[in-house]
Coordinates of C-alpha atoms and ligand atoms in Angstrom, one line a residue:
X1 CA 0.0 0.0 0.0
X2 CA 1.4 3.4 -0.8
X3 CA 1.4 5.9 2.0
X4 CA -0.3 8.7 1.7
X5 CA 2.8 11.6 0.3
X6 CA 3.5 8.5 -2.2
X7 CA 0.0 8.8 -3.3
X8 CA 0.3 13.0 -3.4
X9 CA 3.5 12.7 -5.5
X10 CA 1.7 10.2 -8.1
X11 CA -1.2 12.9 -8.3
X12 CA 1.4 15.3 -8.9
X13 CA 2.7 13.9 -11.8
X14 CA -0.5 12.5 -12.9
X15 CA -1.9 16.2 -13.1
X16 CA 1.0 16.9 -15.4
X17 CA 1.4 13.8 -17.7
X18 CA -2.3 14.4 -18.3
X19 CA -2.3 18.2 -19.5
X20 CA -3.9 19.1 -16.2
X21 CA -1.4 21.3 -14.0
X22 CA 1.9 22.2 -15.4
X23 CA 4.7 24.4 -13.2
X24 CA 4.9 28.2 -14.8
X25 CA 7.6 28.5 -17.5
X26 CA 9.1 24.9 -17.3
X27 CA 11.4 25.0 -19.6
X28 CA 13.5 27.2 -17.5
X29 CA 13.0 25.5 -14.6
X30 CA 10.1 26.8 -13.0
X31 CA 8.9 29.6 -10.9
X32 CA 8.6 28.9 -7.3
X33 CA 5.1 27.8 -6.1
X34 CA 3.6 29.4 -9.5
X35 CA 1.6 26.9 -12.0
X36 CA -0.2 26.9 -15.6
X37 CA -3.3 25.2 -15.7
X38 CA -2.9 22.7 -18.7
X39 CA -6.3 21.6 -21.8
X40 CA -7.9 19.4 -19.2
X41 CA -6.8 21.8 -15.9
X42 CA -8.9 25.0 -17.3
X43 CA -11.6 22.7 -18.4
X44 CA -11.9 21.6 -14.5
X45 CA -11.2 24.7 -13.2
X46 CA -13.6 27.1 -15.4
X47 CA -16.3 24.0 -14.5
X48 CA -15.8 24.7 -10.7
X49 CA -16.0 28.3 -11.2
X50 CA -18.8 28.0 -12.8
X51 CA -20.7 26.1 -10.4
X52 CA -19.4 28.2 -7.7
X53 CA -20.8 31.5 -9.5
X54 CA -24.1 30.0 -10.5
X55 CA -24.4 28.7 -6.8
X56 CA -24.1 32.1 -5.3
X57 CA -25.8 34.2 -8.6
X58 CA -28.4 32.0 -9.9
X59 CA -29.5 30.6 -6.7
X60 CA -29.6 33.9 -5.2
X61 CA -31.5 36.7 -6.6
X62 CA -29.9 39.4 -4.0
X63 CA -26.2 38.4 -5.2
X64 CA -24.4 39.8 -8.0
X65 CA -21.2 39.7 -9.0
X66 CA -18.6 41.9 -10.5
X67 CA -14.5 41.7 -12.0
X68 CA -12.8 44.4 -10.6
X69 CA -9.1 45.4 -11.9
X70 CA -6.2 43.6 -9.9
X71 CA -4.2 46.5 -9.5
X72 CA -6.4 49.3 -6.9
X73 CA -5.2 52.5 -5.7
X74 CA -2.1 52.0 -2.8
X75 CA -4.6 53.8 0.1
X76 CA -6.8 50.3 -0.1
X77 CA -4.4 48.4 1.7
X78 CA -3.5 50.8 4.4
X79 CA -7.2 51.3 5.1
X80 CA -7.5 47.7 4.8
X81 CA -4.6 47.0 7.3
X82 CA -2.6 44.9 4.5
X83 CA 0.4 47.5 4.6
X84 CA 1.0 47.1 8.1
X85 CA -0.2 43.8 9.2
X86 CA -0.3 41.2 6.3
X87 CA 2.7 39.5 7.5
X88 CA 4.6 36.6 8.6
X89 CA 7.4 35.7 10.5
X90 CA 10.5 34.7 8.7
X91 CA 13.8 33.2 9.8
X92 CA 17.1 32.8 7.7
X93 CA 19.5 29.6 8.3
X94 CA 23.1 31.8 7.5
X95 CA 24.4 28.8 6.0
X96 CA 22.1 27.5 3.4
X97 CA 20.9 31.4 3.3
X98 CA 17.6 29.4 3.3
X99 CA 14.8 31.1 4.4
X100 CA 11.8 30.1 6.3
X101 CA 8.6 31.0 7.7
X102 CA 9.3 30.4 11.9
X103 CA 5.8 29.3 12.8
X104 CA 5.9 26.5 10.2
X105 CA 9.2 25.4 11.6
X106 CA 7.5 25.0 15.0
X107 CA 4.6 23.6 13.6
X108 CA 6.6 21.0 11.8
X109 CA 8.4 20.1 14.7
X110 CA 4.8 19.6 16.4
X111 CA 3.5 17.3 13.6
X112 CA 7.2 15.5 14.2
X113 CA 6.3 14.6 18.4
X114 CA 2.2 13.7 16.4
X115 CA 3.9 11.4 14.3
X116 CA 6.1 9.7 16.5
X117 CA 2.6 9.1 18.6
X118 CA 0.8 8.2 15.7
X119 CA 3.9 5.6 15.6
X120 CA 3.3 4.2 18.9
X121 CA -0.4 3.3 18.1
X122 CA 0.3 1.8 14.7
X123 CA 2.7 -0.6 16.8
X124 CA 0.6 -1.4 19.4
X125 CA -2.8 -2.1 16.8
X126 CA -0.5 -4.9 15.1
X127 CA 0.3 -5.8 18.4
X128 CA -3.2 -6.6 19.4
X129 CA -5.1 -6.9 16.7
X130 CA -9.0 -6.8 16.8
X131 CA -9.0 -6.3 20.7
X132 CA -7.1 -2.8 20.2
X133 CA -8.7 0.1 22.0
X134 CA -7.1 3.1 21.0
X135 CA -8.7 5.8 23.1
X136 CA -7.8 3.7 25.8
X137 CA -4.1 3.3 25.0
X138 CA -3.6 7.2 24.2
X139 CA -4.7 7.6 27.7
X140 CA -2.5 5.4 29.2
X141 CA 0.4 4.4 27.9
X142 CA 3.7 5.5 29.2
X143 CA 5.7 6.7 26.1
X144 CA 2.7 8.4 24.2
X145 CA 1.5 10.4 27.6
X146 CA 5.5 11.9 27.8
X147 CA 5.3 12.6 23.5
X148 CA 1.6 14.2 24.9
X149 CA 2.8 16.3 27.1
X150 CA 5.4 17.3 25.6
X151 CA 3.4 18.3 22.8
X152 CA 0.9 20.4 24.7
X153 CA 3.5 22.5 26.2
X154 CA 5.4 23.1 23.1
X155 CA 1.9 24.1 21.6
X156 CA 0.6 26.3 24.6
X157 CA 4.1 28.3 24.3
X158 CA 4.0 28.6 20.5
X159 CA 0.2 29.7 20.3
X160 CA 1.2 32.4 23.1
X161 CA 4.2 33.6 21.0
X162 CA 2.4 34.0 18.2
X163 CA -1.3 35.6 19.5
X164 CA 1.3 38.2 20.9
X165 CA 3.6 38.3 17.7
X166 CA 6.5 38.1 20.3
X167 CA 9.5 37.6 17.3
X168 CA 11.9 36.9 20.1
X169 CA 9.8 34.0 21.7
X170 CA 9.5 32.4 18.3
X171 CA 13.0 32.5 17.6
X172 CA 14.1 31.0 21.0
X173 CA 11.3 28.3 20.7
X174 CA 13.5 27.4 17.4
X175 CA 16.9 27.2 19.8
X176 CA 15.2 25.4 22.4
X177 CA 13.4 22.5 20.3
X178 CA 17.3 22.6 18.1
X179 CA 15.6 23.0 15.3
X180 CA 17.5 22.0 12.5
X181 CA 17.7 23.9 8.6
X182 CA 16.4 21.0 6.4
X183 CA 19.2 21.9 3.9
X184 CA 22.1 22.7 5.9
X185 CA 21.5 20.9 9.2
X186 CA 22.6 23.4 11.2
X187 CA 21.5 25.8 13.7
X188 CA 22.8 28.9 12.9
X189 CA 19.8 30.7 12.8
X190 CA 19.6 34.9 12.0
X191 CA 17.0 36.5 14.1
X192 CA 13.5 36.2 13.1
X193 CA 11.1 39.4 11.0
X194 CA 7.8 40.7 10.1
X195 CA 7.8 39.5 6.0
X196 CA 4.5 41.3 4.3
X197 CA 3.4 39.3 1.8
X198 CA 2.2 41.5 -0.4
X199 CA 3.7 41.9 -3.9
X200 CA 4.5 45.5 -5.3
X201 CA 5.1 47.0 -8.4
X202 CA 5.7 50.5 -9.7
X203 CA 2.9 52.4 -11.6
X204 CA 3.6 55.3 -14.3
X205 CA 7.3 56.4 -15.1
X206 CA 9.6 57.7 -12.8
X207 CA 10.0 60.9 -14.2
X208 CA 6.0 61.2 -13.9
X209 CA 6.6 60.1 -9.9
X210 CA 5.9 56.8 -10.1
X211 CA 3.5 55.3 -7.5
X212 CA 4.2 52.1 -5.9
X213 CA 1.1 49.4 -6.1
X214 CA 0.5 46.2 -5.1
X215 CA -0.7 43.5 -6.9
X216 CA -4.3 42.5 -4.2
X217 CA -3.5 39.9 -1.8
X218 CA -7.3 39.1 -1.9
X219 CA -10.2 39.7 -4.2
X220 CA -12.5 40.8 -1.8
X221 CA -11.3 44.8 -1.1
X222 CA -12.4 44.9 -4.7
X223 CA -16.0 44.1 -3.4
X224 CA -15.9 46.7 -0.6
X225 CA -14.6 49.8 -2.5
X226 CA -17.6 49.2 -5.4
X227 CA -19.7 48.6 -2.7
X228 CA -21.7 52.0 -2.8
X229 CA -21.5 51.5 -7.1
X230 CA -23.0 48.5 -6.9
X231 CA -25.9 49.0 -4.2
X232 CA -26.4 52.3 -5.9
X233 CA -26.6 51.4 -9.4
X234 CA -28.1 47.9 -8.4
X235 CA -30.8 49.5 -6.5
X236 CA -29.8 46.5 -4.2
X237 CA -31.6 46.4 -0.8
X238 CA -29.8 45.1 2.7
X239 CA -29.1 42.2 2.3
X240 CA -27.6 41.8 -0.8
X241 CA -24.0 40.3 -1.9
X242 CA -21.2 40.8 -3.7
X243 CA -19.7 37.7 -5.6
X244 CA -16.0 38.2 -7.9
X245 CA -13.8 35.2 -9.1
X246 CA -9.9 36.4 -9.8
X247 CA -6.5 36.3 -9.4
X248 CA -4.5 37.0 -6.1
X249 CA -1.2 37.5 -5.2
X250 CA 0.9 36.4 -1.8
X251 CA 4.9 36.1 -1.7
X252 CA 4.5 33.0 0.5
X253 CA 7.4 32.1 2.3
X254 CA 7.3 28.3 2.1
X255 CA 5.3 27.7 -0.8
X256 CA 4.9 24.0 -0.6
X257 CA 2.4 21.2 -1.3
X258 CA 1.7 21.6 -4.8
X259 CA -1.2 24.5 -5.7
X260 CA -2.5 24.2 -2.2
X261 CA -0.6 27.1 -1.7
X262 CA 1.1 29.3 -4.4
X263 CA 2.1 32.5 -5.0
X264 CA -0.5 33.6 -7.7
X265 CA -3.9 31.7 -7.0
X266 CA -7.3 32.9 -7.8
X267 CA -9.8 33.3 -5.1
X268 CA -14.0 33.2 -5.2
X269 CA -15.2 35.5 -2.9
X270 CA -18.7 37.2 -1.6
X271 CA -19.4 40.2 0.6
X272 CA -22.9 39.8 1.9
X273 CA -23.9 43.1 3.6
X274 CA -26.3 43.1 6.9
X275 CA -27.7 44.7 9.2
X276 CA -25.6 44.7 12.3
X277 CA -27.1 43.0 14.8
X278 CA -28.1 40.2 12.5
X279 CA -24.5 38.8 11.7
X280 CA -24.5 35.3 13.5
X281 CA -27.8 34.4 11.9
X282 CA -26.4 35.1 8.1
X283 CA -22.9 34.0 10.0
X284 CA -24.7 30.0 10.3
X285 CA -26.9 30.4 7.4
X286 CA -23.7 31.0 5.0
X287 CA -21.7 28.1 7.0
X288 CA -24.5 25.8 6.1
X289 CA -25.2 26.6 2.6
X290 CA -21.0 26.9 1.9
X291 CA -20.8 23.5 3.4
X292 CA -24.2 21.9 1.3
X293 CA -22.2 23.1 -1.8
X294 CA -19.3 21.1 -1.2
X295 CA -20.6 18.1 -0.4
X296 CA -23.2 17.7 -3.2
X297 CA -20.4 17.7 -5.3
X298 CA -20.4 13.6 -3.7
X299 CA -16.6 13.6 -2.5
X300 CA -17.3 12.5 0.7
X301 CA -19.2 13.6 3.5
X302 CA -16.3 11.9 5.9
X303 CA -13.6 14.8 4.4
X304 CA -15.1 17.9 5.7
X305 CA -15.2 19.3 8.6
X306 CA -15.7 22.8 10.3
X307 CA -12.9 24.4 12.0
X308 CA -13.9 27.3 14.3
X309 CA -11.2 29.9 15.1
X310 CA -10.3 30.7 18.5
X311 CA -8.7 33.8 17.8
X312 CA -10.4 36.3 16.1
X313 CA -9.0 39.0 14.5
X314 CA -10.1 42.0 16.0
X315 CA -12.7 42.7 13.9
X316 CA -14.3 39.8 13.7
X317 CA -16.9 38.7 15.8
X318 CA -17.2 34.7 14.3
X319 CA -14.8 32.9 12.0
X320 CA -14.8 28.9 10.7
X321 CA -12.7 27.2 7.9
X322 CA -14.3 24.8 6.1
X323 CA -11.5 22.0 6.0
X324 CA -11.2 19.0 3.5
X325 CA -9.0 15.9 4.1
X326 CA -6.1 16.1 1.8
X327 CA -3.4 13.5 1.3
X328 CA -1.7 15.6 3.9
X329 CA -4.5 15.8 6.4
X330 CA -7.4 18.0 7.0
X331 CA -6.7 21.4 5.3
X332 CA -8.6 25.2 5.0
X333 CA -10.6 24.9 1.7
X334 CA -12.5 28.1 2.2
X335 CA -13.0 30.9 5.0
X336 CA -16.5 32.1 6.3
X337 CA -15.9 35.8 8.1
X338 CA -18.3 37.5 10.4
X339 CA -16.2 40.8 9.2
X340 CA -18.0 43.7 11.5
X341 CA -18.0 47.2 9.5
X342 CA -14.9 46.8 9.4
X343 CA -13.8 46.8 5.9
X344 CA -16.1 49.5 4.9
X345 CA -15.7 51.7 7.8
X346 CA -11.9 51.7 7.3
X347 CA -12.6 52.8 3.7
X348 CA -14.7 55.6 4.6
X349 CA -12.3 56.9 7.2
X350 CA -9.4 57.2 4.8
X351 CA -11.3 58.4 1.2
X352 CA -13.1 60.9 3.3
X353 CA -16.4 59.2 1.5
X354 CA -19.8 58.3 3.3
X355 CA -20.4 54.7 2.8
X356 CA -23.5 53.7 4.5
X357 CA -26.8 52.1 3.7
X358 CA -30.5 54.0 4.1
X359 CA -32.5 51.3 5.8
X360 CA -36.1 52.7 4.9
X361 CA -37.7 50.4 7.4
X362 CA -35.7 51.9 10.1
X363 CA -35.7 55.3 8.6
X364 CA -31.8 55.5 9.6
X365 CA -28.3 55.2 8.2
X366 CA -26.0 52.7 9.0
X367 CA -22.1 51.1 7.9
X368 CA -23.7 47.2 6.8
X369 CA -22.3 44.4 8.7
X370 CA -20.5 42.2 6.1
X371 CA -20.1 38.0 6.4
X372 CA -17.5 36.8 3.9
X373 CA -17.2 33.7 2.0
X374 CA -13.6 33.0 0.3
X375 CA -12.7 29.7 -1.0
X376 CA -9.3 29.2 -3.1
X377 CA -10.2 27.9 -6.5
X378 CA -6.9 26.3 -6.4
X379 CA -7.4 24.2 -3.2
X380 CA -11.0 23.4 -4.4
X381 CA -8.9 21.8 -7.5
X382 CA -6.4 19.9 -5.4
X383 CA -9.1 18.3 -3.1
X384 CA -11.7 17.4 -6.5
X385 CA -8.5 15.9 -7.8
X386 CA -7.1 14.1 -4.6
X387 CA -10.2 12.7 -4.0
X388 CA -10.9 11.5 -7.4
X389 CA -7.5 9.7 -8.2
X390 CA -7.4 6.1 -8.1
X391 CA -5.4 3.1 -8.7
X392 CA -7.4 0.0 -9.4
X393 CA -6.7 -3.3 -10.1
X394 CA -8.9 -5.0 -12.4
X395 CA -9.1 -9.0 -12.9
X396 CA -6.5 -10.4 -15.1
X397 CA -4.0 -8.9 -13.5
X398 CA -4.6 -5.3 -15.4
X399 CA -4.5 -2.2 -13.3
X400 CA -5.8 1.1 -14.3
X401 CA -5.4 4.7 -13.5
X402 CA -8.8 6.7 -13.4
X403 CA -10.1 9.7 -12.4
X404 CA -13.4 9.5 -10.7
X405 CA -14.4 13.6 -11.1
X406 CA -17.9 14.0 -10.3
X407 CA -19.2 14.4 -14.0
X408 CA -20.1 17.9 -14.0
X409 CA -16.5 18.9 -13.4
X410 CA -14.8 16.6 -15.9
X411 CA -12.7 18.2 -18.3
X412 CA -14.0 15.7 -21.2
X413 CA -17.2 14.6 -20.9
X414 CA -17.6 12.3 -24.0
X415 CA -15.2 10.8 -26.5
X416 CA -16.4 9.6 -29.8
X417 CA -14.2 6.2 -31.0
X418 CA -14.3 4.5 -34.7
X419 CA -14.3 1.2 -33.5
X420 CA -11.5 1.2 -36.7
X421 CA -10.2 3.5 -38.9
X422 CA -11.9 2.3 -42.0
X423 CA -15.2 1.5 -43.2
X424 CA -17.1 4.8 -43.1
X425 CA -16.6 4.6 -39.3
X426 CA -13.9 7.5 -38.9
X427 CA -16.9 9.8 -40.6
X428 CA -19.4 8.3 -38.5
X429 CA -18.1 9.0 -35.6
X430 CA -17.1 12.7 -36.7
X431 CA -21.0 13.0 -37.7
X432 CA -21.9 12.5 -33.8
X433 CA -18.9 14.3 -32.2
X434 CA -20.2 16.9 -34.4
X435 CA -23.2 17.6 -32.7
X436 CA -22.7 16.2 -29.4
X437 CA -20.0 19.4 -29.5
X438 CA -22.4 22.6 -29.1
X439 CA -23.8 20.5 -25.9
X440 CA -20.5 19.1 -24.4
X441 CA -16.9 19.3 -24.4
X442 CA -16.7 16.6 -26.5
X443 CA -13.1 14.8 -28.3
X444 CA -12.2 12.4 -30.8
X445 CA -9.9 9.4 -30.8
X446 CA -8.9 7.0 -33.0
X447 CA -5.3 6.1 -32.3
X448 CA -4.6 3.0 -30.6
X449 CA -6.4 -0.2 -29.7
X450 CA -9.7 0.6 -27.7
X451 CA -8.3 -0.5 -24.5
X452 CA -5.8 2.0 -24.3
X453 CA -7.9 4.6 -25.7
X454 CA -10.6 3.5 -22.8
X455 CA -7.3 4.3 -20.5
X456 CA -6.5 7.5 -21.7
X457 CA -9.8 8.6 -21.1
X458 CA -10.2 7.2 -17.6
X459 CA -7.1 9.1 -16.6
X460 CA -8.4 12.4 -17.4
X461 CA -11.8 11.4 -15.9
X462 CA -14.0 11.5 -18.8
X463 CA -17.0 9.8 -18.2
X464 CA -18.6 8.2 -21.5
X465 CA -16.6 6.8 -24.6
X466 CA -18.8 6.2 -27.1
X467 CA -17.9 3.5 -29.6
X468 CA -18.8 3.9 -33.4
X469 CA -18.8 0.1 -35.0
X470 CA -20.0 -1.3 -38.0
X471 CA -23.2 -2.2 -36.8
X472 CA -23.9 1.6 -36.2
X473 CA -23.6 2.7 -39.8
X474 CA -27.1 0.2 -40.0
X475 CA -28.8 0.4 -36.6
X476 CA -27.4 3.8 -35.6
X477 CA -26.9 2.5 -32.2
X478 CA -23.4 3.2 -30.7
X479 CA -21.6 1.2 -27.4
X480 CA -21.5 2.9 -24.5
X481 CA -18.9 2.5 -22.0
X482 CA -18.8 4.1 -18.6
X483 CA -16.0 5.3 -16.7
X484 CA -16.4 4.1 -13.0
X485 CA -18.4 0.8 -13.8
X486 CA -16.4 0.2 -17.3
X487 CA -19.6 -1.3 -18.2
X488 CA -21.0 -1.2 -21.4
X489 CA -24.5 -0.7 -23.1
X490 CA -26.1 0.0 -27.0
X491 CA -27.3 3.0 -27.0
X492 CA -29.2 4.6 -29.5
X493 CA -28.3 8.0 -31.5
X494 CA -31.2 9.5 -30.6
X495 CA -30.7 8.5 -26.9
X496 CA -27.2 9.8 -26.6
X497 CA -27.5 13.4 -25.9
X498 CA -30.3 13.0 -23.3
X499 CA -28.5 10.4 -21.0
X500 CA -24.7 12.3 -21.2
X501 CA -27.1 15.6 -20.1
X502 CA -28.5 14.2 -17.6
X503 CA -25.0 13.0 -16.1
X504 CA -23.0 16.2 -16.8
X505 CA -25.9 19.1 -16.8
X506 CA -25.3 21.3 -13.4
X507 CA -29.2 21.8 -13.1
X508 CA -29.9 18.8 -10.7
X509 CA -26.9 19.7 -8.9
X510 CA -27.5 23.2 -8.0
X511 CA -31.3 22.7 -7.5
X512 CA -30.4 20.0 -4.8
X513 CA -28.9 22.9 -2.9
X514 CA -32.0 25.0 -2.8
X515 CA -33.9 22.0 -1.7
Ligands
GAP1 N1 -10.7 37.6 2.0 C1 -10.4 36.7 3.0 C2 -9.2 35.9 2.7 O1 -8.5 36.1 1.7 P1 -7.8 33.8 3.5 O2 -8.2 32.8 4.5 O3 -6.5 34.5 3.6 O4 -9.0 34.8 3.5 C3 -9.2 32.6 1.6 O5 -8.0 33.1 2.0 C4 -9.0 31.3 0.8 O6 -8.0 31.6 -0.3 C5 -8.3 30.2 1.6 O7 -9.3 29.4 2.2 C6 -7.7 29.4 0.5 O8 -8.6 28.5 -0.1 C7 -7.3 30.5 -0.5 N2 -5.8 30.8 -0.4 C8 -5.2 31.6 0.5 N3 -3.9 31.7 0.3 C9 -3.6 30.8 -0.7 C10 -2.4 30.4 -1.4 N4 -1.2 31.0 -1.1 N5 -2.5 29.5 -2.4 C11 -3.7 29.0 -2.7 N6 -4.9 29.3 -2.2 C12 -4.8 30.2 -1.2

């Protein structure tokens, strides 16, 4: 059985034998934690864009969206509190002239002490079998309880640096656990610094003055500064939302674990403006909608979970990740933000501009309360994709590769085969790809026998091939072979479009969130 980082590293290279994730500008080597989506990749991606946008649109008739520009005047992120705050702590090793982010050092040495727990109960399982209680031997055997407490105190210490930002602690946390550099093995450490992870650039020419900008480390300030263009021009009444899709830009540190998190990533985000006073009811009711989206997708009720923050940021008054179980554990997929007035009152204070709502019911004026939803379209990618890999073993001895994508999301969603490449079945099997094509994303194959053609397709996920044989050109019937099952069935021409549709259309899927 592959372990779990063996099975990461085969998805890895499985996204880019298959066209689906390629890292930027390869043939020079790469750019650090940046990648190109590939034919299949942008086919998944734009899919779960879309069903992201007509989730929050469609199904909502007080959401709208909008595409505001990247680049946004420099006052944004001071009012915003990017300029001062967005940072993290970094530490340099001075002989690999490494550099690394401190907190995930101490974090890694705390997953080291889980592991060598998690080590303990693996041995002691195969060590009694069926009669294993685990519970029972985390609570009392000897080794695990000192690894325990050891990790607790390591954690209450670290968490305390860090709520306080005390730079110092964190560095002497490093010393005292002798934190190694991965690359050099030593421990001649620099001290450690605020890093802001914003990107800038300069705008205009210098003679002009040039004006530094950054490139947005979120989508979502976008939302707040149109949010008086929008409600104005929208007529929208409280409480509406805000929905944008784009790009955003974070000079990571450690940019590791494939696109889970890179440098340039594209977020989905909504603003959905309140009344104050009414945030932890819209709070729940966008936790439970956020969290109905994912799992009608049919991944796996088991992988998600809620994480509720602790610590709040100081505007904040409620905070959860929603979390899905990666190869490497469970992981933040997307962020729900109880937000305050926050965002719009900080905007207000520095353009000097009055940004409030006229509540006619109340006949009064107020800054809306905003709840955020922000989910990386990157990480929702990597957990479709993790989830839907799979090695199987068929009899025979054969083994496949396949991708089990929910169908909506596949790339492909039909591929039309001549059974040969003679016979009038080449231009047969053009005649149908040709109008399946304004329905579905639809290809053509003909190279190879039709086992590995059936392979190719089950490794980009695509799930009908459609067989053109000789006994189509007289009963116009064509075989039909399905993905997951790999079973087959004639099906005729006239049937075809209805049963892919009713596999691949979004429709069913978004109207069982609404239920
Ligand atoms: N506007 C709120 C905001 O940006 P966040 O928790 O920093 O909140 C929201 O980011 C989501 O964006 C995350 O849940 C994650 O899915 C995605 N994300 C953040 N940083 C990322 C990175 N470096 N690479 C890929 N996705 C990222």
């Amino acid at each position: 059985m592959a372990t779990q980082e063996e099975t990461f590293k085969k998805i890895v290279a499985h996204c880019k034998e298959y066209g689906f994730v390629f890292p930027s500008s390869e043939i020079y080597d790469g750019l650090g934690a940046v990648y190109d989506y590939g034919q299949n990749g942008v086919e998944m991606k734009n899919n779960i864009k879309r069903y992201w946008w007509e989730a929050m649109t469609l199904l909502h008739e007080n959401v709208v969206g909008i595409d505001a520009a990247i680049f946004m005047h420099p006052t944004t992120w001071k009012a915003s509190g990017h300029v001062d705050a967005f940072n993290d702590p970094l530490i340099d090793n001075r002989d690999s002239k490494k550099r690394y982010r401190a907190d995930v050092l101490i974090e890694d040495q705390l997953g080291k002490i889980e592991e060598k727990i998690n080590k303990e109960v693996e041995k002691a399982r195969k060590r009694f079998g069926e009669s294993f209680d685990e519970a029972m031997f985390r609570q009392t055997n000897a080794r695990v309880l000192e690894h325990q407490e050891k990790w607790n105190a390591l954690h209450e210490r670290y968490s305390k640096a860090m709520n306080a930002m005390d730079l110092d602690e964190l560095k002497q946390i490093i010393l005292d656990e002798e934190i190694v550099c991965p690359i050099s093995g030593t421990r001649n450490w620099t001290d450690v610094r605020q890093f802001n992870l914003m990107f800038s650039t300069e705008m205009g020419s210098t003679a002009d003055g040039a004006m530094k900008i950054y490139l947005r480390p979120e989508t979502a300030q976008g939302i707040f500064v149109n949010y008086l263009n929008v409600q104005k021009t929208g007529r929208m009444k409280i409480p509406f939302g805000i929905a944008q899709i784009g790009k955003a830009f974070r000079n990571e540190i450690v940019a590791r674990q494939f696109v889970f998190r890179m440098r340039e990533f594209e977020q989905m985000e909504m603003q959905f403006f309140i009344k104050p006073g009414t945030e932890l009811e819209w709070f729940e009711h966008w936790k439970q909608f956020r969290l109905r989206w994912h799992k009608a997708l049919g991944l796996g009720d088991e992988k998600y979970r809620f994480h509720d923050h602790e610590k709040l940021a100081h505007y904040a008054n409620a905070a959860t990740d929603i979390e899905f179980l990666m190869p490497f554990g469970f992981k933040e997929v997307e962020g729900i933000h109880s937000r305050t007035n926050f965002d719009l009152s900080q905007h207000a204070k520095y353009s000097g501009k009055k940004i409030e709502y006229f509540d006619p019911e109340l006949n009064q004026s107020y800054t809306p309360y905003v709840i955020e939803t922000s989910i990386g379209v990157d990480r929702m990618f990597l957990s479709v994709m993790c989830s839907a890999y799979k090695e199987e073993q068929l009899e025979g001895g054969d083994s496949r590769v396949v991708l089990s994508l929910p169908p909506v999301l596949a790339p492909v969603k039909a591929c039309v085969m001549p059974l040969v490449r003679k016979d009038g079945l080449p231009e047969k099997a053009r005649e149908i790809m040709d109008d399946l094509k304004f329905d579905f994303h639809t290809t053509y194959d003909e190279k190879d026998s039709i086992g590995k053609r059936y392979r190719r397709q089950d490794a980009i996920g695509t799930p009908f091939c459609i067989t053109v044989d000789h006994d189509t050109l007289s009963d116009n019937c064509v075989t039909v072979r399905y993905r997951d099952t790999m079973e087959q069935d004639r099906v005729p021409l006239t049937e075809l479009k209805k049963m892919i549709a009713e596999a691949v259309d979004m429709k069913p899927l978004l109207r069982s969130l609404v239920k």
